[in-house]
CSV table of C-alpha atoms in Angstrom, one decimal:
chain,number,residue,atom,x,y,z
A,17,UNK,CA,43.6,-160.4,-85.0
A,18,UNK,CA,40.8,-162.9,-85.2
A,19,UNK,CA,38.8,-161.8,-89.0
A,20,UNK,CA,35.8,-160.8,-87.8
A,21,UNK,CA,37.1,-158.6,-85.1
A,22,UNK,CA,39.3,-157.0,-88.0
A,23,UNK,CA,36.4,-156.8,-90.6
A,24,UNK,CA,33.8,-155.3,-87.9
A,25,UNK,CA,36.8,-152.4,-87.6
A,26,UNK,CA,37.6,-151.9,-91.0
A,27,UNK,CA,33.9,-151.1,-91.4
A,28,UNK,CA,33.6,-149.0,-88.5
A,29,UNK,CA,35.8,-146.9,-90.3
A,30,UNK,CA,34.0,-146.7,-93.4
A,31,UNK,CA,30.9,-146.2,-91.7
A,32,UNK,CA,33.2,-143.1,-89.6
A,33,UNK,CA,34.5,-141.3,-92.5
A,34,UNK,CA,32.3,-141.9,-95.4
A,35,UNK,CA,30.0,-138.7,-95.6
A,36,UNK,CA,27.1,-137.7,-97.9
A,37,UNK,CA,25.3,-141.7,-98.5
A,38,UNK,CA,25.9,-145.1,-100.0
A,39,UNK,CA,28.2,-144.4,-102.9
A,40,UNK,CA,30.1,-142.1,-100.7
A,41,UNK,CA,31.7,-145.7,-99.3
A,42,UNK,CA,33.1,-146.4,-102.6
A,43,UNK,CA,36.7,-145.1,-102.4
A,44,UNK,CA,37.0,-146.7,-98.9
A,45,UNK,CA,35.7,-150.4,-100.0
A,46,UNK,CA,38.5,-150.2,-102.8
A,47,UNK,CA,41.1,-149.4,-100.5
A,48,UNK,CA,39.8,-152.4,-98.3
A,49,UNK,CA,39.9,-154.9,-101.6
A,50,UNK,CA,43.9,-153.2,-102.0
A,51,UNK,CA,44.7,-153.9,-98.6
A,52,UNK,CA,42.8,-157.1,-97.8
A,53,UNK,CA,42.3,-160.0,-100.0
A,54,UNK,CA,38.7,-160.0,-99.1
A,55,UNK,CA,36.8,-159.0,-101.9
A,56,UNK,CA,38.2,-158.0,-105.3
A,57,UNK,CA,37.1,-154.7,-107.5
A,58,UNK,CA,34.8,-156.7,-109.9
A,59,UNK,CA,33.6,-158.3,-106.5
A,60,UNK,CA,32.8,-154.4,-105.9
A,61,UNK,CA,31.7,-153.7,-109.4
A,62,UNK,CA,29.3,-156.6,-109.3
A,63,UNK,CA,28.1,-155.4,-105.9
A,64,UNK,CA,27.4,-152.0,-107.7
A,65,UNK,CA,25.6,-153.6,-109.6
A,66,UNK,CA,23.1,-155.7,-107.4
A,67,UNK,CA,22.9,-152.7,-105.6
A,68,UNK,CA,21.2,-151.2,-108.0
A,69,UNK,CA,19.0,-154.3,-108.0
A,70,UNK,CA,17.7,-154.3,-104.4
A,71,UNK,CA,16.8,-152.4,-101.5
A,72,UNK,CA,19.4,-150.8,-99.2
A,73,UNK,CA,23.2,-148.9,-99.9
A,74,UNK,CA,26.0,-150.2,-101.5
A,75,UNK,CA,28.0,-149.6,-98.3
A,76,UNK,CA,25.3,-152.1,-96.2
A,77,UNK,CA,25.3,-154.5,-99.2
A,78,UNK,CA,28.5,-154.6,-99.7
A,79,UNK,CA,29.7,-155.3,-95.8
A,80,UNK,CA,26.7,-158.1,-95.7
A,81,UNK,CA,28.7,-159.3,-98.6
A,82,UNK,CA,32.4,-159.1,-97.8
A,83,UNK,CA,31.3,-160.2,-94.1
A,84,UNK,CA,29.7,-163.3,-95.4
A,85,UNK,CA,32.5,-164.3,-98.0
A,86,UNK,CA,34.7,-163.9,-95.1
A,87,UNK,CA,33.5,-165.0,-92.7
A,88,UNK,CA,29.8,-166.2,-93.2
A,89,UNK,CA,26.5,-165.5,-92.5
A,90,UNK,CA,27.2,-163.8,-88.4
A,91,UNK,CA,30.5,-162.1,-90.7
A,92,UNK,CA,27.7,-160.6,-92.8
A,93,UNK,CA,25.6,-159.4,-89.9
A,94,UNK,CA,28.6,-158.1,-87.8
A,95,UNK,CA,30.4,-156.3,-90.5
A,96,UNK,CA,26.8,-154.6,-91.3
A,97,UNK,CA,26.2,-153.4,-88.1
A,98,UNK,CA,29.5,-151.7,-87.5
A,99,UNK,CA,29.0,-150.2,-90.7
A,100,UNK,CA,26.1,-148.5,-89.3
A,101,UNK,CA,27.4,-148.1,-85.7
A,102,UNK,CA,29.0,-144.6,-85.6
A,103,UNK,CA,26.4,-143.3,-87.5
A,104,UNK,CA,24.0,-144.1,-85.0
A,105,UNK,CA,26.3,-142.8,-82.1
A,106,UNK,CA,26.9,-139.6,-83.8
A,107,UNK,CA,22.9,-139.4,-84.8
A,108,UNK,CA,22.0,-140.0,-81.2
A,109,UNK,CA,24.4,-137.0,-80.4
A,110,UNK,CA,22.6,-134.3,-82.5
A,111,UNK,CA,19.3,-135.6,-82.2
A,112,UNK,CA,20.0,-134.9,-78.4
A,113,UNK,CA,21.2,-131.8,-78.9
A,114,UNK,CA,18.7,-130.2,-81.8
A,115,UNK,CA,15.5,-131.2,-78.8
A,116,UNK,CA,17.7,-129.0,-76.8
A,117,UNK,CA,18.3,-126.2,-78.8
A,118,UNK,CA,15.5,-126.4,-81.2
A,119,UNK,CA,14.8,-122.6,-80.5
A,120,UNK,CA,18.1,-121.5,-80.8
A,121,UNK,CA,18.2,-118.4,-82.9
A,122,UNK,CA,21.6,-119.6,-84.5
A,123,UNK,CA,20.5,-123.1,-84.7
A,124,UNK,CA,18.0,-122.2,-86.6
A,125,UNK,CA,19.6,-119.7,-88.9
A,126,UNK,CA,21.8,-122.7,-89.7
A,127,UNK,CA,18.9,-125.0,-91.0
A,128,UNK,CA,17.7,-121.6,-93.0
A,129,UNK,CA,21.0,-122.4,-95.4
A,130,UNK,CA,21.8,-126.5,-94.8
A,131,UNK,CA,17.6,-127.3,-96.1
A,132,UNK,CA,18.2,-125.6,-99.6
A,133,UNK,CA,21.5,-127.7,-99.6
A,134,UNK,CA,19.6,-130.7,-99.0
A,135,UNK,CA,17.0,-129.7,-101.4
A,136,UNK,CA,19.9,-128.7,-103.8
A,137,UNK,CA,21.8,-132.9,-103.3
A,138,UNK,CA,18.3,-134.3,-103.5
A,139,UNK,CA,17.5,-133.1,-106.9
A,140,UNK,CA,21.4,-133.7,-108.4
A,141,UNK,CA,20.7,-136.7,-107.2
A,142,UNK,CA,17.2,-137.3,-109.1
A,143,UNK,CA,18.7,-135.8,-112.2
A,144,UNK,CA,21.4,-138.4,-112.1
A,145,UNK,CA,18.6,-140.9,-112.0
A,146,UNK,CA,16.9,-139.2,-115.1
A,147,UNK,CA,19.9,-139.4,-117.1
A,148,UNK,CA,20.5,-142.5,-116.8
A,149,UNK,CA,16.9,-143.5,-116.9
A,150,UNK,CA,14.9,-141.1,-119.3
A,151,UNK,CA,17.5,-140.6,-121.7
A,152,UNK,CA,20.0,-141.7,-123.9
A,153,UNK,CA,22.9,-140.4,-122.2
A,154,UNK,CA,25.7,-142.3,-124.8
A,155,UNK,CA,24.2,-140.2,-127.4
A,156,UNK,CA,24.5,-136.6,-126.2
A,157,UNK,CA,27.6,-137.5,-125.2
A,158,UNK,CA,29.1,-139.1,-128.2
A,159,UNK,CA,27.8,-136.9,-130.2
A,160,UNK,CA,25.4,-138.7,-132.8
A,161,UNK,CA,22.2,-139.4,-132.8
A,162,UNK,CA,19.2,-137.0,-133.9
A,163,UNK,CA,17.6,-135.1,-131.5
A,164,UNK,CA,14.1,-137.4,-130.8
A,165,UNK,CA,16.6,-140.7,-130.3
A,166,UNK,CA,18.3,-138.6,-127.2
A,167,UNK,CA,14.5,-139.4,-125.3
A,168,UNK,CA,13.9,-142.5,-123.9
A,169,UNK,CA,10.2,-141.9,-125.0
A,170,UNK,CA,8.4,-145.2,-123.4
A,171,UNK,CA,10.3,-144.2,-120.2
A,172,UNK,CA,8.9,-140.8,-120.1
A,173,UNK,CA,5.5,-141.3,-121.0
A,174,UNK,CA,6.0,-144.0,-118.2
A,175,UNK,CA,7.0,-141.6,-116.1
A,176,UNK,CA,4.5,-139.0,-116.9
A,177,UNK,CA,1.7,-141.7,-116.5
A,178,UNK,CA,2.9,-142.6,-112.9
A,179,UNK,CA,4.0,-138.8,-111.8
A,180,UNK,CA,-0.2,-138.1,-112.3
A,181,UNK,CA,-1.5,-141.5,-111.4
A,182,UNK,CA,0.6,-140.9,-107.6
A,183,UNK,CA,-0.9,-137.4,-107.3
A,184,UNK,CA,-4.5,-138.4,-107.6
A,185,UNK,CA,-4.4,-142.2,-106.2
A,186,UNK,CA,-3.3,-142.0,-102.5
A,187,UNK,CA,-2.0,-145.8,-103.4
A,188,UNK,CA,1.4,-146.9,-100.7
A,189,UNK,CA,4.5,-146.0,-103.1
A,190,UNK,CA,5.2,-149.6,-102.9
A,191,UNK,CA,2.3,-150.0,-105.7
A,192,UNK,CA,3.6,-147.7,-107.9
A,193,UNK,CA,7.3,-149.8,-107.4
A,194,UNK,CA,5.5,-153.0,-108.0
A,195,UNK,CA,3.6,-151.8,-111.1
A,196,UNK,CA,6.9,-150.1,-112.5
A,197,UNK,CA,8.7,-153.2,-111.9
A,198,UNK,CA,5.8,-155.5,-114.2
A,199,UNK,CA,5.8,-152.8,-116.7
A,200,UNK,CA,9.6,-153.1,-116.8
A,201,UNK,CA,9.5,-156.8,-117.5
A,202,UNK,CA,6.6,-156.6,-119.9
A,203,UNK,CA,7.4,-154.2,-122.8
A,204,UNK,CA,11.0,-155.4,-121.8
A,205,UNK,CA,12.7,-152.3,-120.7
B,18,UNK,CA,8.3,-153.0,-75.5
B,19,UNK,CA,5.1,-152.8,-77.8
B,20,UNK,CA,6.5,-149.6,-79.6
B,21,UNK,CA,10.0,-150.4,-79.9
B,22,UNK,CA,8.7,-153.5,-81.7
B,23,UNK,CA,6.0,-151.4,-84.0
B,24,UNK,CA,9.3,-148.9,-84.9
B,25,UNK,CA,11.5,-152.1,-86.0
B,26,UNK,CA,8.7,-153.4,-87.9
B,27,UNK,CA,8.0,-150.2,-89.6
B,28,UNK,CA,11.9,-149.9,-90.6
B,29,UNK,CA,11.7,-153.0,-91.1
B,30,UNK,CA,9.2,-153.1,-94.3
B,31,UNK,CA,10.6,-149.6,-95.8
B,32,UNK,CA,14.1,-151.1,-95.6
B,33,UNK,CA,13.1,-153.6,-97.9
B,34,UNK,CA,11.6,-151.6,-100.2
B,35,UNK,CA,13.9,-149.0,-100.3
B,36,UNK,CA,14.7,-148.6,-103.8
B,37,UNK,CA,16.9,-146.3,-105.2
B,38,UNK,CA,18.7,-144.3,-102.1
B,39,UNK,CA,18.1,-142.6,-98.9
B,40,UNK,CA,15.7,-139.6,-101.1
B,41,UNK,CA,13.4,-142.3,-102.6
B,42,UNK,CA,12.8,-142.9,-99.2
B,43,UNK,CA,11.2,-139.8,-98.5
B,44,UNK,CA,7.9,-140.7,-99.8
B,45,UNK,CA,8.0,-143.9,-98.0
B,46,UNK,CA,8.7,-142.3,-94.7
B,47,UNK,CA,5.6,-139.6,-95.5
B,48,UNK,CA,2.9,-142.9,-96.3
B,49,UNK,CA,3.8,-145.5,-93.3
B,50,UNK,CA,5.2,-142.3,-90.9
B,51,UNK,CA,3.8,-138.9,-91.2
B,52,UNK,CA,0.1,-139.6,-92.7
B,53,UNK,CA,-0.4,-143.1,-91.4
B,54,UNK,CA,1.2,-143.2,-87.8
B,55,UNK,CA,1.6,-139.8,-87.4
B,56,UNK,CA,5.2,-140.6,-85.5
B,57,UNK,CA,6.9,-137.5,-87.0
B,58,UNK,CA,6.0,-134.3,-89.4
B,59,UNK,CA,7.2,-133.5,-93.4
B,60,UNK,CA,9.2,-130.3,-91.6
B,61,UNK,CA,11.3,-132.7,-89.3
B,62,UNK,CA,11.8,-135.2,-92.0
B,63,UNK,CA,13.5,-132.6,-93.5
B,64,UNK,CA,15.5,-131.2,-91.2
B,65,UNK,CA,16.9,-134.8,-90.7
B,66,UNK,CA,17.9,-135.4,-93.9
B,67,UNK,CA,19.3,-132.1,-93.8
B,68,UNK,CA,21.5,-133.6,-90.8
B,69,UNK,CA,21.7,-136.8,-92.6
B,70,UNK,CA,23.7,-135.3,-95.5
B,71,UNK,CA,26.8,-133.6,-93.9
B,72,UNK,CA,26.9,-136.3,-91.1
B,73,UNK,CA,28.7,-139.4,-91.5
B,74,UNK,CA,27.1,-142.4,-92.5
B,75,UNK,CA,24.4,-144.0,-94.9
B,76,UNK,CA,21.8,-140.8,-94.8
B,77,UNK,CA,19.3,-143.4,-94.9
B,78,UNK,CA,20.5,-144.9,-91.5
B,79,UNK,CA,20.7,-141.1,-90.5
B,80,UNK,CA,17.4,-140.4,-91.0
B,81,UNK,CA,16.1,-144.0,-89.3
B,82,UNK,CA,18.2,-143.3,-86.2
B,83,UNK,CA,16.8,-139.9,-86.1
B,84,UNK,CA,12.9,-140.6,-86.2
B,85,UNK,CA,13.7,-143.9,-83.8
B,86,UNK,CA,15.3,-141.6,-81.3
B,87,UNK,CA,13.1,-138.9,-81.1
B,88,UNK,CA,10.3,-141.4,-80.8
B,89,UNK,CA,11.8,-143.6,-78.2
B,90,UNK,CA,15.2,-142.4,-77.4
B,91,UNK,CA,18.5,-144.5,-77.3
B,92,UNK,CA,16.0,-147.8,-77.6
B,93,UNK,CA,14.3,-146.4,-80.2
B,94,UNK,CA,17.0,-144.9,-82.4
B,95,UNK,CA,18.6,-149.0,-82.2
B,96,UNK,CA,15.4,-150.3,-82.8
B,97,UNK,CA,14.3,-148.5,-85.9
B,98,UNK,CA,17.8,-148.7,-87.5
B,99,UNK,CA,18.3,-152.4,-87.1
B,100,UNK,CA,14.9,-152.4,-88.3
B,101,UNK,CA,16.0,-150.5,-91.2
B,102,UNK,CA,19.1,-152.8,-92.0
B,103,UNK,CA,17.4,-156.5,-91.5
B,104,UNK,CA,15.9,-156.8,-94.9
B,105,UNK,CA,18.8,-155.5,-97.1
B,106,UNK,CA,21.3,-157.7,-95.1
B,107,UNK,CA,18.8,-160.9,-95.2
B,108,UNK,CA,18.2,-160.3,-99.4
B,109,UNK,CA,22.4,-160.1,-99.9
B,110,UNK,CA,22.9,-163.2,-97.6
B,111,UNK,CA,21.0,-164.9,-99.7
B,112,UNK,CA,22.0,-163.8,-103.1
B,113,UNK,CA,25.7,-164.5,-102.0
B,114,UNK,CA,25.0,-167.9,-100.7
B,115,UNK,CA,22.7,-168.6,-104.1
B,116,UNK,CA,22.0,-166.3,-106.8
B,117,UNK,CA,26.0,-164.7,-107.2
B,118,UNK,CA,24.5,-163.9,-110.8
B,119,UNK,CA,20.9,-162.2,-109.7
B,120,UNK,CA,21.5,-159.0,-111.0
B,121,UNK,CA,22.9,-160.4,-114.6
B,122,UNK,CA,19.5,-161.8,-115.0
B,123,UNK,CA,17.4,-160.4,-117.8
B,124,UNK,CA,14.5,-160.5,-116.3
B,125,UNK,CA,16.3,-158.7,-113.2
B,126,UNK,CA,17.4,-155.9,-115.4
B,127,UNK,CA,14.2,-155.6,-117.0
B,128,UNK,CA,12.0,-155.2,-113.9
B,129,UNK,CA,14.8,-152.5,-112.4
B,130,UNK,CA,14.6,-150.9,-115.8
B,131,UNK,CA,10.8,-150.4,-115.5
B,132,UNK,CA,11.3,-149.7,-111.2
B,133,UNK,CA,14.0,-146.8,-111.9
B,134,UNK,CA,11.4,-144.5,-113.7
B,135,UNK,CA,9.7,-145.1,-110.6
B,136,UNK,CA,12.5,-143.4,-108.6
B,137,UNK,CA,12.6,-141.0,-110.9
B,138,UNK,CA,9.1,-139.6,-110.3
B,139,UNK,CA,9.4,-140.4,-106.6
B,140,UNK,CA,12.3,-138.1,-106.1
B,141,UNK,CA,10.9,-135.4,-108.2
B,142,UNK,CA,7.5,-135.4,-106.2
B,143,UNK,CA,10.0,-135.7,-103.1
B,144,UNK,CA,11.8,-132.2,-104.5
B,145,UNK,CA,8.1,-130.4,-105.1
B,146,UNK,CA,6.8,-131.2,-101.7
B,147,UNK,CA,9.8,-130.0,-100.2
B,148,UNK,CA,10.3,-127.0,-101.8
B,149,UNK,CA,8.2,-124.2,-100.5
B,150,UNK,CA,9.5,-124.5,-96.9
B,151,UNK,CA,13.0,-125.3,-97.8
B,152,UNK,CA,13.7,-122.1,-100.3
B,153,UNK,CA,11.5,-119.7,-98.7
B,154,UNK,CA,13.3,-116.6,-100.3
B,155,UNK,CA,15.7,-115.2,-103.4
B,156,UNK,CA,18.6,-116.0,-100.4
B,157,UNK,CA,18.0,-119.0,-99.8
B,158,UNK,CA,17.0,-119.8,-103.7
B,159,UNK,CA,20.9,-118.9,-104.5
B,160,UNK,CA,22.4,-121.4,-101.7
B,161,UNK,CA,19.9,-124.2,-103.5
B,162,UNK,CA,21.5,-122.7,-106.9
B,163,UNK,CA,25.0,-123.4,-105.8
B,164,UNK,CA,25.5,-127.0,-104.8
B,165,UNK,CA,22.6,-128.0,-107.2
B,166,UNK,CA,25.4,-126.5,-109.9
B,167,UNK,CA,28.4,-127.8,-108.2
B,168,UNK,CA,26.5,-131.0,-107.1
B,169,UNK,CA,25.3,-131.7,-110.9
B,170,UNK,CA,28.2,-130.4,-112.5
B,171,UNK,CA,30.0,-134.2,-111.5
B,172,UNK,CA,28.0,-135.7,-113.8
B,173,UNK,CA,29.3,-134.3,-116.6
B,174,UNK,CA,32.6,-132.7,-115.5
B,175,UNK,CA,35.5,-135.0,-114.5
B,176,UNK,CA,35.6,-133.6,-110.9
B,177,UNK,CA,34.2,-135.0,-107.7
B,178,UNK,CA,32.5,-132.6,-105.1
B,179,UNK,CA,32.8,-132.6,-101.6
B,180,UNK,CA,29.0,-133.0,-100.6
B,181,UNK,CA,29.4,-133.1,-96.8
B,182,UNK,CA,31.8,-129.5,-96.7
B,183,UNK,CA,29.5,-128.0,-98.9
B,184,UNK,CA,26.5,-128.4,-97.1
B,185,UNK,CA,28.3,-127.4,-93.8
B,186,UNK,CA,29.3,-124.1,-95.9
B,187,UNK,CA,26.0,-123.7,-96.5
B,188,UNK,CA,25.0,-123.9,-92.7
B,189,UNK,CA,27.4,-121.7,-91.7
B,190,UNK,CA,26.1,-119.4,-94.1
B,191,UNK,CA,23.1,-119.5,-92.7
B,192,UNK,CA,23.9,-119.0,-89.5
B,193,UNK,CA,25.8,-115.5,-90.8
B,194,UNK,CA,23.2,-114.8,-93.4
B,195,UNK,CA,20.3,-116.4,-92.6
B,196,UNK,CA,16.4,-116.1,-90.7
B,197,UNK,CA,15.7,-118.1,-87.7
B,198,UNK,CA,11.6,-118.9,-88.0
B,199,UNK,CA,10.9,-116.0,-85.9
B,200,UNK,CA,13.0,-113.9,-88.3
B,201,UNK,CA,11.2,-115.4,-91.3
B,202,UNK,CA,7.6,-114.6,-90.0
B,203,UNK,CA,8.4,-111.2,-88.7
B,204,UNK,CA,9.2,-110.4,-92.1
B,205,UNK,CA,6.9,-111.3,-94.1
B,206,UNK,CA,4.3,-109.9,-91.6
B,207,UNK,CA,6.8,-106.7,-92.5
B,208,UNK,CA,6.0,-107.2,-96.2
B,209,UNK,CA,2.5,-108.0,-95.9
B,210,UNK,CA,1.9,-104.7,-94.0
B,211,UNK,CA,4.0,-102.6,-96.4
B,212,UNK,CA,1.8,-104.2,-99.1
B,213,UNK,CA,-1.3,-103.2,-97.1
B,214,UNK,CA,-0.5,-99.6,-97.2
């Protein structure tokens, strides 16, 4: 099978069968670096890495990546979009069917439980960012360490600062990113 | 044509910025879609993301294919998610064909150091504006409960949840325990009356 026909498939199914976001396409790219020769797991782990440093998932970044090594620039593009192709077949699906059966008593009932579960992954999700952000995580978990060293304190009156400054300046969240981002570089985060 | 190319444009610009995972996008999506083009409401963005999670598939992507479709159907839903996926491929072209050590930088680090605390706040304001039509009673307060438990016990447990089954459980729970709208308004018109009395 020609390489990119094979990669665009290999991330079809990724893109199929990984559910719940980005990091949710981890165990499936490891499998792919086990059964391909591709990309290898520090390729992976570096790509964890500069995900964290740019926009977009790991599972997009990561098929731009393993498409392009492979297979160059149109690999990169390819493998990305069949990454995000079932996705977008099965979105199209429900979207069709939700405008249909928007008033559906049992539709409805259903979105009574799934929005405090989405409410509920959002904010595990934020305090997984605060951990690893706001404190010293190492600390509490090893065990030493007095109580005031367990609080990144620069990064929480940072945090503070901006949680007020974005509730009274109606500035594009893109400021508040930029600003962060300067801040981050200055006092050398 | 004119819209199709205004949704790819707007993907296109909070796909590049769209640090930190599909929730820190929520904010984005409010500025440049619900208070500046007025394309979709806060109450549909999250119902999509309540899709988003227990489908398959980047819930970022999800949510782009959602707001594209119901805007300009089948057209729409490609426009907004290519739209959505152009910067982040473009930036990881290049830093494979240039920078393979970009994000061992120090200066890299320091500027994603400083631009995490700024997720951080996003998602929490994300979670506040959210909350009072998401968990509108004691019920629904308990299903939030749950996974948040389950969900943030994988951080410090060595387990690994299954996000996607749990919040189907919890919308088949729902749809055995739960209020439609109409349910939900009758009774608090219920309470409020009892109250009056």
């Amino acid at each position: 099978m020609p390489v990119l026909l094979q990669l665009m498939l290999e991330f079809f199914k990724t893109g199929l069968f990984a559910v719940g976001g980005g990091l949710a396409t981890l165990p499936f790219l490891y499998q792919m670096s086990d059964a391909t020769n591709w990309f290898s797991h520090a390729d992976i782990a570096d790509m964890i890495a500069i995900s964290e440093s740019t926009p977009g998932a790991i599972g997009i970044n990561m098929s731009t990546y393993a498409g392009f090594t492979t297979a160059g620039p149109l690999g990169g593009v390819l493998a990305s979009l069949a990454l995000a192709a079932p996705s977008l077949i099965i979105i199209v699906i429900i979207a069709k069917f939700l405008n249909k059966f928007d008033e559906n008593k049992y539709v409805q009932r259903a979105f009574y439980g799934l929005r405090p579960a989405s409410i509920a992954m959002i904010t595990a999700a934020g305090l997984n960012v605060i951990r690893v952000t706001l404190l010293n995580w190492e600390l509490i978990s090893g065990g030493s360490g007095s109580f005031a060293e367990i609080f990144k304190w620069e990064a929480i009156v940072m945090a503070v600062a901006l949680f007020f400054a974005m509730k009274y300046l109606k500035w594009h969240p893109v400021v508040f990113l930029a600003i962060s981002a300067v801040i981050g570089i200055v006092l050398k985060f | 044509m004119k819209e199709l190319l205004d949704l790819y444009l707007a993907f296109f610009k909070i796909g590049c910025v769209n640090f930190g995972g599909g929730y820190a996008m929520l904010p984005l999506l409010e500025k440049d879609l619900v208070q500046k083009r007025g394309w979709t409401t806060m109450d549909h963005l999250r119902d999509y993301f309540a899709v988003g999670q227990c489908t398959p598939g980047i819930i970022a992507l999800n949510v782009s294919t959602f707001i594209g479709y119901n805007k300009k159907k089948l057209p729409g839903a490609l426009a907004a998610t290519v739209g959505f996926l152009t910067g982040p491929i473009i930036i990881i072209l290049v830093i494979a064909a240039f920078l393979t050590n970009f994000a061992h930088l120090e200066i890299v680090q320091h500027a994603f150091a400083g631009i995490r605390v700024c997720v951080c706040v996003l998602i929490l304001q994300a979670v506040i504006r959210l909350w009072k039509k998401s968990v509108p009673d004691v019920l629904a307060f308990c299903v939030f409960l749950v996974i948040f438990l389950i969900m943030a016990g994988t951080q410090f447990f060595p387990y690994s949840a299954p996000a996607a089954l749990l919040v189907i459980a919890a919308g088949v729970f729902g749809i055995f325990f739960g209020r439609s709208d109409a349910e939900q308004k009758e009774a608090s018109a219920a309470k409020e009356k009892q109250e009056g009395h």
